[in-house]
PDB file of C-alpha atoms and ligand atoms in Angstrom:
ATOM      1  CA  MET I 797     -20.456  11.949  48.106  1.00  0.00           C
ATOM      2  CA  LYS I 798     -24.017  11.586  46.867  1.00  0.00           C
ATOM      3  CA  PRO I 799     -24.850   8.162  45.408  1.00  0.00           C
ATOM      4  CA  VAL I 800     -25.515   9.674  41.994  1.00  0.00           C
ATOM      5  CA  ALA I 801     -22.164  11.453  41.940  1.00  0.00           C
ATOM      6  CA  LEU I 802     -20.439   8.250  43.044  1.00  0.00           C
ATOM      7  CA  LEU I 803     -22.192   6.284  40.350  1.00  0.00           C
ATOM      8  CA  THR I 804     -21.212   8.847  37.722  1.00  0.00           C
ATOM      9  CA  ARG I 805     -17.627   8.618  38.874  1.00  0.00           C
ATOM     10  CA  ILE I 806     -17.598   4.858  38.666  1.00  0.00           C
ATOM     11  CA  LEU I 807     -19.357   4.732  35.326  1.00  0.00           C
ATOM     12  CA  ALA I 808     -17.534   7.615  33.635  1.00  0.00           C
ATOM     13  CA  PRO I 809     -14.603   5.563  32.351  1.00  0.00           C
ATOM     14  CA  ALA I 810     -16.914   2.877  31.018  1.00  0.00           C
ATOM     15  CA  ILE I 811     -19.118   5.465  29.315  1.00  0.00           C
ATOM     16  CA  ALA I 812     -16.070   7.196  27.840  1.00  0.00           C
ATOM     17  CA  LEU I 813     -14.823   3.872  26.521  1.00  0.00           C
ATOM     18  CA  ALA I 814     -18.221   3.021  25.034  1.00  0.00           C
ATOM     19  CA  LEU I 815     -18.400   6.425  23.360  1.00  0.00           C
ATOM     20  CA  ALA I 816     -14.870   6.097  22.048  1.00  0.00           C
ATOM     21  CA  SER I 817     -15.539   2.713  20.507  1.00  0.00           C
ATOM     22  CA  ALA I 818     -18.862   3.943  19.137  1.00  0.00           C
ATOM     23  CA  GLY I 819     -16.926   6.814  17.561  1.00  0.00           C
ATOM     24  CA  LEU I 820     -14.422   4.364  16.162  1.00  0.00           C
ATOM     25  CA  HIS I 821     -17.228   2.350  14.639  1.00  0.00           C
ATOM     26  CA  ALA I 822     -19.394   5.306  13.632  1.00  0.00           C
ATOM     27  CA  ASP I 823     -18.378   4.981   9.989  1.00  0.00           C
ATOM     28  CA  ASP I 824     -18.901   1.209   9.953  1.00  0.00           C
ATOM     29  CA  PRO I 825     -21.989  -0.171  11.696  1.00  0.00           C
ATOM     30  CA  PHE I 826     -20.758  -3.690  10.863  1.00  0.00           C
ATOM     31  CA  ALA I 827     -17.613  -3.361  12.986  1.00  0.00           C
ATOM     32  CA  PRO I 828     -19.114  -4.883  16.177  1.00  0.00           C
ATOM     33  CA  LEU I 829     -20.406  -7.850  14.146  1.00  0.00           C
ATOM     34  CA  ARG I 830     -16.970  -8.271  12.600  1.00  0.00           C
ATOM     35  CA  ASP I 831     -15.377  -8.238  16.061  1.00  0.00           C
ATOM     36  CA  ALA I 832     -17.821 -10.949  17.159  1.00  0.00           C
ATOM     37  CA  MET I 833     -16.916 -13.006  14.074  1.00  0.00           C
ATOM     38  CA  VAL I 834     -13.237 -12.728  14.978  1.00  0.00           C
ATOM     39  CA  ARG I 835     -13.985 -13.953  18.516  1.00  0.00           C
ATOM     40  CA  GLU I 836     -15.877 -16.903  17.048  1.00  0.00           C
ATOM     41  CA  ILE I 837     -12.908 -17.766  14.840  1.00  0.00           C
ATOM     42  CA  ALA I 838     -10.638 -17.625  17.899  1.00  0.00           C
ATOM     43  CA  ASP I 839     -12.963 -19.993  19.805  1.00  0.00           C
ATOM     44  CA  MET I 840     -13.099 -22.374  16.865  1.00  0.00           C
ATOM     45  CA  SER I 841      -9.327 -22.373  16.383  1.00  0.00           C
ATOM     46  CA  SER I 842      -8.903 -23.442  19.991  1.00  0.00           C
ATOM     47  CA  VAL I 843     -11.479 -26.257  19.576  1.00  0.00           C
ATOM     48  CA  THR I 844      -9.764 -27.563  16.414  1.00  0.00           C
ATOM     49  CA  ARG I 845      -6.215 -27.287  17.801  1.00  0.00           C
ATOM     50  CA  ASP I 846      -5.543 -31.041  17.775  1.00  0.00           C
ATOM     51  CA  GLU I 847      -6.421 -31.352  14.095  1.00  0.00           C
ATOM     52  CA  THR I 848      -4.836 -28.158  12.797  1.00  0.00           C
ATOM     53  CA  GLY I 849      -1.851 -27.990  15.152  1.00  0.00           C
ATOM     54  CA  ARG I 850      -2.739 -24.311  15.736  1.00  0.00           C
ATOM     55  CA  ALA I 851      -4.536 -23.336  18.955  1.00  0.00           C
ATOM     56  CA  GLU I 852      -4.426 -19.706  17.891  1.00  0.00           C
ATOM     57  CA  PHE I 853      -3.999 -18.179  14.481  1.00  0.00           C
ATOM     58  CA  ALA I 854      -1.207 -15.615  14.038  1.00  0.00           C
ATOM     59  CA  ALA I 855      -2.096 -12.131  15.286  1.00  0.00           C
ATOM     60  CA  PRO I 856      -1.663 -10.472  11.845  1.00  0.00           C
ATOM     61  CA  VAL I 857      -4.132 -13.000  10.365  1.00  0.00           C
ATOM     62  CA  MET I 858      -6.706 -12.192  13.032  1.00  0.00           C
ATOM     63  CA  ALA I 859      -6.085  -8.453  12.556  1.00  0.00           C
ATOM     64  CA  ALA I 860      -6.725  -8.866   8.825  1.00  0.00           C
ATOM     65  CA  MET I 861      -9.979 -10.728   9.572  1.00  0.00           C
ATOM     66  CA  ALA I 862     -10.960  -7.824  11.846  1.00  0.00           C
ATOM     67  CA  ARG I 863     -10.217  -5.234   9.153  1.00  0.00           C
ATOM     68  CA  VAL I 864     -11.603  -6.561   5.881  1.00  0.00           C
ATOM     69  CA  PRO I 865     -15.306  -5.633   5.420  1.00  0.00           C
ATOM     70  CA  ARG I 866     -16.800  -9.033   4.485  1.00  0.00           C
ATOM     71  CA  HIS I 867     -20.200  -7.382   3.965  1.00  0.00           C
ATOM     72  CA  ARG I 868     -18.771  -5.604   0.922  1.00  0.00           C
ATOM     73  CA  PHE I 869     -17.940  -8.976  -0.683  1.00  0.00           C
ATOM     74  CA  VAL I 870     -21.416 -10.552  -0.578  1.00  0.00           C
ATOM     75  CA  PRO I 871     -24.564  -9.816  -2.622  1.00  0.00           C
ATOM     76  CA  PRO I 872     -26.821  -7.125  -1.068  1.00  0.00           C
ATOM     77  CA  ASP I 873     -29.420  -9.685   0.094  1.00  0.00           C
ATOM     78  CA  GLU I 874     -26.726 -11.600   2.026  1.00  0.00           C
ATOM     79  CA  GLU I 875     -25.253  -8.501   3.681  1.00  0.00           C
ATOM     80  CA  SER I 876     -26.977  -8.991   7.013  1.00  0.00           C
ATOM     81  CA  TYR I 877     -25.458 -12.496   7.269  1.00  0.00           C
ATOM     82  CA  ALA I 878     -21.962 -11.380   6.236  1.00  0.00           C
ATOM     83  CA  TYR I 879     -20.443 -11.883   9.682  1.00  0.00           C
ATOM     84  CA  GLU I 880     -21.944 -15.277  10.404  1.00  0.00           C
ATOM     85  CA  ASN I 881     -19.256 -17.932  10.481  1.00  0.00           C
ATOM     86  CA  ARG I 882     -20.494 -19.821   7.421  1.00  0.00           C
ATOM     87  CA  PRO I 883     -20.150 -19.805   3.643  1.00  0.00           C
ATOM     88  CA  LEU I 884     -22.635 -17.654   1.718  1.00  0.00           C
ATOM     89  CA  PRO I 885     -23.854 -17.833  -1.903  1.00  0.00           C
ATOM     90  CA  ILE I 886     -22.237 -15.335  -4.299  1.00  0.00           C
ATOM     91  CA  GLY I 887     -24.086 -16.404  -7.459  1.00  0.00           C
ATOM     92  CA  TYR I 888     -23.194 -18.780 -10.317  1.00  0.00           C
ATOM     93  CA  GLY I 889     -23.430 -21.716  -7.878  1.00  0.00           C
ATOM     94  CA  GLN I 890     -20.349 -20.483  -5.992  1.00  0.00           C
ATOM     95  CA  THR I 891     -19.763 -19.446  -2.382  1.00  0.00           C
ATOM     96  CA  ILE I 892     -17.606 -17.136  -0.313  1.00  0.00           C
ATOM     97  CA  SER I 893     -15.805 -19.462   2.129  1.00  0.00           C
ATOM     98  CA  GLN I 894     -16.557 -19.721   5.836  1.00  0.00           C
ATOM     99  CA  PRO I 895     -14.541 -17.051   7.722  1.00  0.00           C
ATOM    100  CA  TYR I 896     -12.889 -19.670   9.973  1.00  0.00           C
ATOM    101  CA  ILE I 897     -11.647 -21.559   6.886  1.00  0.00           C
ATOM    102  CA  VAL I 898     -10.325 -18.320   5.340  1.00  0.00           C
ATOM    103  CA  ALA I 899      -8.414 -17.600   8.562  1.00  0.00           C
ATOM    104  CA  LEU I 900      -7.134 -21.193   8.825  1.00  0.00           C
ATOM    105  CA  MET I 901      -5.896 -21.304   5.213  1.00  0.00           C
ATOM    106  CA  THR I 902      -4.226 -17.915   5.587  1.00  0.00           C
ATOM    107  CA  ASP I 903      -2.593 -18.971   8.846  1.00  0.00           C
ATOM    108  CA  LEU I 904      -1.319 -22.266   7.400  1.00  0.00           C
ATOM    109  CA  ALA I 905       0.156 -20.395   4.414  1.00  0.00           C
ATOM    110  CA  GLN I 906       2.221 -18.225   6.815  1.00  0.00           C
ATOM    111  CA  VAL I 907       2.013 -15.211   4.562  1.00  0.00           C
ATOM    112  CA  GLY I 908       4.522 -12.486   5.424  1.00  0.00           C
ATOM    113  CA  PRO I 909       5.089  -8.878   4.264  1.00  0.00           C
ATOM    114  CA  GLY I 910       7.564  -9.737   1.491  1.00  0.00           C
ATOM    115  CA  ASP I 911       5.555 -12.611   0.048  1.00  0.00           C
ATOM    116  CA  VAL I 912       4.129 -12.979  -3.428  1.00  0.00           C
ATOM    117  CA  VAL I 913       0.984 -15.077  -3.271  1.00  0.00           C
ATOM    118  CA  LEU I 914      -1.172 -16.872  -5.835  1.00  0.00           C
ATOM    119  CA  GLU I 915      -4.823 -17.643  -5.163  1.00  0.00           C
ATOM    120  CA  ILE I 916      -6.862 -19.954  -7.386  1.00  0.00           C
ATOM    121  CA  GLY I 917     -10.619 -19.305  -7.155  1.00  0.00           C
ATOM    122  CA  THR I 918     -11.134 -15.544  -6.693  1.00  0.00           C
ATOM    123  CA  GLY I 919     -14.885 -15.897  -6.146  1.00  0.00           C
ATOM    124  CA  SER I 920     -15.911 -12.723  -4.306  1.00  0.00           C
ATOM    125  CA  GLY I 921     -12.329 -11.520  -3.815  1.00  0.00           C
ATOM    126  CA  TYR I 922     -12.576 -11.767  -0.022  1.00  0.00           C
ATOM    127  CA  GLN I 923      -9.714 -14.241   0.499  1.00  0.00           C
ATOM    128  CA  ALA I 924      -7.571 -12.160  -1.874  1.00  0.00           C
ATOM    129  CA  ALA I 925      -8.266  -9.052   0.234  1.00  0.00           C
ATOM    130  CA  ILE I 926      -7.249 -10.898   3.426  1.00  0.00           C
ATOM    131  CA  LEU I 927      -4.027 -11.995   1.713  1.00  0.00           C
ATOM    132  CA  ALA I 928      -3.385  -8.434   0.497  1.00  0.00           C
ATOM    133  CA  GLU I 929      -3.449  -7.239   4.118  1.00  0.00           C
ATOM    134  CA  LEU I 930      -0.439  -9.502   4.783  1.00  0.00           C
ATOM    135  CA  ALA I 931       1.548  -9.946   1.562  1.00  0.00           C
ATOM    136  CA  GLN I 932       3.528  -7.824  -0.860  1.00  0.00           C
ATOM    137  CA  ALA I 933       1.520  -8.881  -3.917  1.00  0.00           C
ATOM    138  CA  VAL I 934      -1.453 -11.147  -4.596  1.00  0.00           C
ATOM    139  CA  TYR I 935      -2.352 -12.722  -7.935  1.00  0.00           C
ATOM    140  CA  THR I 936      -5.773 -14.320  -8.106  1.00  0.00           C
ATOM    141  CA  MET I 937      -7.504 -16.287 -10.882  1.00  0.00           C
ATOM    142  CA  GLU I 938     -11.171 -17.038 -11.472  1.00  0.00           C
ATOM    143  CA  ILE I 939     -12.690 -19.214 -14.184  1.00  0.00           C
ATOM    144  CA  ILE I 940     -16.239 -17.723 -14.199  1.00  0.00           C
ATOM    145  CA  GLU I 941     -16.078 -14.470 -16.131  1.00  0.00           C
ATOM    146  CA  PRO I 942     -18.727 -12.361 -14.338  1.00  0.00           C
ATOM    147  CA  LEU I 943     -17.226 -13.301 -10.950  1.00  0.00           C
ATOM    148  CA  ALA I 944     -13.726 -12.430 -12.145  1.00  0.00           C
ATOM    149  CA  VAL I 945     -14.917  -9.050 -13.445  1.00  0.00           C
ATOM    150  CA  GLN I 946     -16.977  -8.233 -10.331  1.00  0.00           C
ATOM    151  CA  ALA I 947     -14.203  -9.225  -7.927  1.00  0.00           C
ATOM    152  CA  GLY I 948     -11.598  -7.226  -9.847  1.00  0.00           C
ATOM    153  CA  GLU I 949     -13.815  -4.117  -9.745  1.00  0.00           C
ATOM    154  CA  ARG I 950     -14.692  -4.631  -6.096  1.00  0.00           C
ATOM    155  CA  LEU I 951     -11.058  -5.015  -5.027  1.00  0.00           C
ATOM    156  CA  GLY I 952     -10.148  -1.872  -6.964  1.00  0.00           C
ATOM    157  CA  ARG I 953     -13.026   0.092  -5.401  1.00  0.00           C
ATOM    158  CA  LEU I 954     -11.990  -0.995  -1.915  1.00  0.00           C
ATOM    159  CA  GLY I 955      -8.393   0.079  -2.527  1.00  0.00           C
ATOM    160  CA  TYR I 956      -6.739  -3.348  -2.732  1.00  0.00           C
ATOM    161  CA  ALA I 957      -4.129  -2.203  -5.225  1.00  0.00           C
ATOM    162  CA  LYS I 958      -1.806  -5.086  -4.325  1.00  0.00           C
ATOM    163  CA  VAL I 959      -4.220  -7.582  -5.880  1.00  0.00           C
ATOM    164  CA  GLN I 960      -4.201  -8.430  -9.569  1.00  0.00           C
ATOM    165  CA  ALA I 961      -7.191 -10.496 -10.643  1.00  0.00           C
ATOM    166  CA  ARG I 962      -7.622 -12.240 -13.950  1.00  0.00           C
ATOM    167  CA  LEU I 963      -9.953 -14.589 -15.741  1.00  0.00           C
ATOM    168  CA  GLY I 964      -8.480 -18.005 -16.439  1.00  0.00           C
ATOM    169  CA  ASP I 965      -8.178 -21.653 -15.535  1.00  0.00           C
ATOM    170  CA  GLY I 966      -6.145 -21.693 -12.349  1.00  0.00           C
ATOM    171  CA  TYR I 967      -5.226 -25.363 -12.826  1.00  0.00           C
ATOM    172  CA  HIS I 968      -2.355 -24.064 -14.942  1.00  0.00           C
ATOM    173  CA  GLY I 969      -1.454 -21.306 -12.473  1.00  0.00           C
ATOM    174  CA  TRP I 970      -0.052 -17.923 -13.473  1.00  0.00           C
ATOM    175  CA  PRO I 971       3.576 -18.672 -14.350  1.00  0.00           C
ATOM    176  CA  GLU I 972       4.519 -15.089 -15.311  1.00  0.00           C
ATOM    177  CA  HIS I 973       4.578 -13.900 -11.691  1.00  0.00           C
ATOM    178  CA  GLY I 974       5.902 -17.076 -10.065  1.00  0.00           C
ATOM    179  CA  PRO I 975       7.433 -18.787  -8.330  1.00  0.00           C
ATOM    180  CA  TYR I 976       5.207 -17.973  -5.361  1.00  0.00           C
ATOM    181  CA  ASP I 977       5.934 -17.953  -1.636  1.00  0.00           C
ATOM    182  CA  ALA I 978       2.423 -19.228  -1.007  1.00  0.00           C
ATOM    183  CA  ILE I 979      -0.386 -20.673  -3.132  1.00  0.00           C
ATOM    184  CA  LEU I 980      -3.960 -20.980  -1.881  1.00  0.00           C
ATOM    185  CA  VAL I 981      -6.504 -22.978  -3.823  1.00  0.00           C
ATOM    186  CA  THR I 982     -10.070 -22.262  -2.704  1.00  0.00           C
ATOM    187  CA  ALA I 983     -11.846 -24.914  -4.796  1.00  0.00           C
ATOM    188  CA  ALA I 984     -11.509 -28.675  -4.295  1.00  0.00           C
ATOM    189  CA  ALA I 985      -9.282 -30.516  -6.767  1.00  0.00           C
ATOM    190  CA  SER I 986      -9.230 -34.269  -7.380  1.00  0.00           C
ATOM    191  CA  HIS I 987      -5.424 -34.048  -7.236  1.00  0.00           C
ATOM    192  CA  VAL I 988      -2.794 -31.396  -6.667  1.00  0.00           C
ATOM    193  CA  PRO I 989      -2.249 -29.667 -10.050  1.00  0.00           C
ATOM    194  CA  PRO I 990       1.400 -30.266 -11.093  1.00  0.00           C
ATOM    195  CA  PRO I 991       1.702 -26.741 -12.615  1.00  0.00           C
ATOM    196  CA  LEU I 992       0.970 -25.268  -9.192  1.00  0.00           C
ATOM    197  CA  ILE I 993       3.656 -27.432  -7.552  1.00  0.00           C
ATOM    198  CA  ALA I 994       6.072 -26.177 -10.222  1.00  0.00           C
ATOM    199  CA  GLN I 995       5.143 -22.548  -9.462  1.00  0.00           C
ATOM    200  CA  LEU I 996       5.709 -22.920  -5.704  1.00  0.00           C
ATOM    201  CA  LYS I 997       9.005 -21.448  -4.504  1.00  0.00           C
ATOM    202  CA  ALA I 998      11.491 -23.604  -2.589  1.00  0.00           C
ATOM    203  CA  GLY I 999      10.568 -22.896   1.030  1.00  0.00           C
ATOM    204  CA  GLY I1000       6.998 -22.087  -0.038  1.00  0.00           C
ATOM    205  CA  ARG I1001       3.633 -23.372   1.176  1.00  0.00           C
ATOM    206  CA  MET I1002       0.514 -24.475  -0.652  1.00  0.00           C
ATOM    207  CA  VAL I1003      -2.884 -24.879   1.003  1.00  0.00           C
ATOM    208  CA  ILE I1004      -5.392 -26.835  -1.086  1.00  0.00           C
ATOM    209  CA  PRO I1005      -8.544 -28.904  -0.532  1.00  0.00           C
ATOM    210  CA  VAL I1006      -8.250 -32.252  -2.300  1.00  0.00           C
ATOM    211  CA  GLY I1007     -10.981 -34.853  -2.817  1.00  0.00           C
ATOM    212  CA  ALA I1008     -13.777 -35.823  -5.159  1.00  0.00           C
ATOM    213  CA  PRO I1009     -16.725 -33.415  -5.440  1.00  0.00           C
ATOM    214  CA  PHE I1010     -19.453 -34.102  -2.848  1.00  0.00           C
ATOM    215  CA  MET I1011     -17.190 -36.635  -1.086  1.00  0.00           C
ATOM    216  CA  ILE I1012     -14.922 -35.973   1.875  1.00  0.00           C
ATOM    217  CA  GLN I1013     -12.212 -33.537   0.925  1.00  0.00           C
ATOM    218  CA  TYR I1014      -9.169 -32.806   3.010  1.00  0.00           C
ATOM    219  CA  LEU I1015      -7.409 -29.520   3.379  1.00  0.00           C
ATOM    220  CA  LEU I1016      -3.735 -30.212   2.654  1.00  0.00           C
ATOM    221  CA  LEU I1017      -0.701 -28.188   3.634  1.00  0.00           C
ATOM    222  CA  ILE I1018       2.109 -28.876   1.175  1.00  0.00           C
ATOM    223  CA  GLU I1019       5.551 -27.499   1.925  1.00  0.00           C
ATOM    224  CA  LYS I1020       8.394 -27.365  -0.565  1.00  0.00           C
ATOM    225  CA  ALA I1021      11.781 -27.614   1.111  1.00  0.00           C
ATOM    226  CA  GLY I1022      14.906 -25.783   0.004  1.00  0.00           C
ATOM    227  CA  ASP I1023      15.977 -28.834  -2.021  1.00  0.00           C
ATOM    228  CA  GLY I1024      12.610 -28.963  -3.778  1.00  0.00           C
ATOM    229  CA  SER I1025      11.299 -32.004  -1.878  1.00  0.00           C
ATOM    230  CA  LEU I1026       7.655 -31.928  -0.814  1.00  0.00           C
ATOM    231  CA  SER I1027       5.989 -32.753   2.478  1.00  0.00           C
ATOM    232  CA  THR I1028       2.227 -32.982   2.842  1.00  0.00           C
ATOM    233  CA  ARG I1029       0.058 -32.772   5.923  1.00  0.00           C
ATOM    234  CA  GLN I1030      -3.653 -33.561   5.951  1.00  0.00           C
ATOM    235  CA  VAL I1031      -5.155 -30.845   8.122  1.00  0.00           C
ATOM    236  CA  LEU I1032      -8.946 -31.067   8.290  1.00  0.00           C
ATOM    237  CA  PRO I1033     -11.953 -32.506   6.436  1.00  0.00           C
ATOM    238  CA  VAL I1034     -13.582 -29.658   4.505  1.00  0.00           C
ATOM    239  CA  ARG I1035     -16.214 -29.031   1.865  1.00  0.00           C
ATOM    240  CA  PHE I1036     -15.426 -26.769  -1.090  1.00  0.00           C
ATOM    241  CA  VAL I1037     -17.013 -26.198  -4.480  1.00  0.00           C
ATOM    242  CA  PRO I1038     -15.121 -28.186  -7.162  1.00  0.00           C
ATOM    243  CA  LEU I1039     -12.120 -26.947  -9.097  1.00  0.00           C
ATOM    244  CA  VAL I1040     -13.217 -27.195 -12.705  1.00  0.00           C
ATOM    245  CA  GLY I1041     -11.078 -26.929 -15.811  1.00  0.00           C
ATOM    246  CA  GLY I1042      -7.675 -28.523 -15.971  1.00  0.00           C
ATOM    247  CA  GLY I1043      -8.016 -29.419 -19.638  1.00  0.00           C
TER     248      GLY I1043
HETATM  249  N1  SAH L 386     -11.872 -17.500  -2.499  1.00  0.00           N
HETATM  250  C1  SAH L 386     -13.260 -17.162  -2.776  1.00  0.00           C
HETATM  251  C2  SAH L 386     -14.195 -18.338  -2.636  1.00  0.00           C
HETATM  252  C3  SAH L 386     -14.051 -19.196  -3.775  1.00  0.00           C
HETATM  253  S1  SAH L 386     -15.268 -20.366  -4.198  1.00  0.00           S
HETATM  254  C4  SAH L 386     -13.741 -16.020  -1.916  1.00  0.00           C
HETATM  255  O1  SAH L 386     -12.997 -15.562  -1.052  1.00  0.00           O
HETATM  256  O2  SAH L 386     -14.858 -15.573  -2.147  1.00  0.00           O
HETATM  257  C5  SAH L 386     -14.270 -21.148  -5.449  1.00  0.00           C
HETATM  258  C6  SAH L 386     -14.111 -20.357  -6.727  1.00  0.00           C
HETATM  259  O3  SAH L 386     -13.216 -21.104  -7.542  1.00  0.00           O
HETATM  260  C7  SAH L 386     -15.389 -20.205  -7.520  1.00  0.00           C
HETATM  261  O4  SAH L 386     -15.642 -18.862  -7.766  1.00  0.00           O
HETATM  262  C8  SAH L 386     -15.106 -20.984  -8.799  1.00  0.00           C
HETATM  263  O5  SAH L 386     -15.701 -20.423  -9.944  1.00  0.00           O
HETATM  264  C9  SAH L 386     -13.592 -20.906  -8.872  1.00  0.00           C
HETATM  265  N2  SAH L 386     -12.945 -21.937  -9.701  1.00  0.00           N
HETATM  266  C10 SAH L 386     -13.295 -23.225  -9.875  1.00  0.00           C
HETATM  267  N3  SAH L 386     -12.440 -23.848 -10.700  1.00  0.00           N
HETATM  268  C11 SAH L 386     -11.507 -22.913 -11.051  1.00  0.00           C
HETATM  269  C12 SAH L 386     -10.371 -22.941 -11.894  1.00  0.00           C
HETATM  270  N4  SAH L 386      -9.989 -24.040 -12.545  1.00  0.00           N
HETATM  271  N5  SAH L 386      -9.645 -21.813 -12.026  1.00  0.00           N
HETATM  272  C13 SAH L 386     -10.016 -20.665 -11.378  1.00  0.00           C
HETATM  273  N6  SAH L 386     -11.091 -20.576 -10.573  1.00  0.00           N
HETATM  274  C14 SAH L 386     -11.826 -21.691 -10.415  1.00  0.00           C
END
């Protein structure tokens, strides 16, 4: 066999594979960046295993991170940074959380297909979209009106029909649809809001950053047992924008 023919034979499968994945990604030039972001999250989860107790996040969580187009949740001038593993500004002094933190919070909440989930702090709607990939229904609340409106429209445009977004002070929760299997709070509170504890189902999980603004905050995992008793684990030091309201 001539060297060229041999080379072609050796390379053909690799070329076919490259073409196939290019085809797969043809409609979404951001897909390779998103895959790289997912690998970075996997590396980071293994580094933080001692603190989080999770060396790897659940496969459905990682699959959701690989599916949701984060670049559609950031302002146009941030689009090229959308798959960097860091928070990004979304206007009004707020941020879309770091992808690793989104994955960690989702993993800790152990969201399953039958679950009804409440999120406080819609922001861009990105975390809500990740939750919608895993849950039966997602209710999300945002206190800044333009963000609430934009996120609701964006989620509708992207086909996230399982998400209902509304303007309001999430300190008081959204009792009409509770109790919830999981509650995620994506802004730092000085204390765990009692209304949210009340709206957590027995057997449910709440993930919430707690601490004073601009001081060390800790991500807490709060579990409500079948008898209603609570257990709390301090997972990781984090930095979130403050939860406002509560009055
Ligand atoms: N989960 C968001 C990131 C949220 S940043 C995302 O995926 O993009 C935190 C958000 O919480 C901000 O948009 C802020 O306006 C909102 N927030 C702060 N206090 C709130 C409150 N009491 N009720 C509802 N939303 C609140």
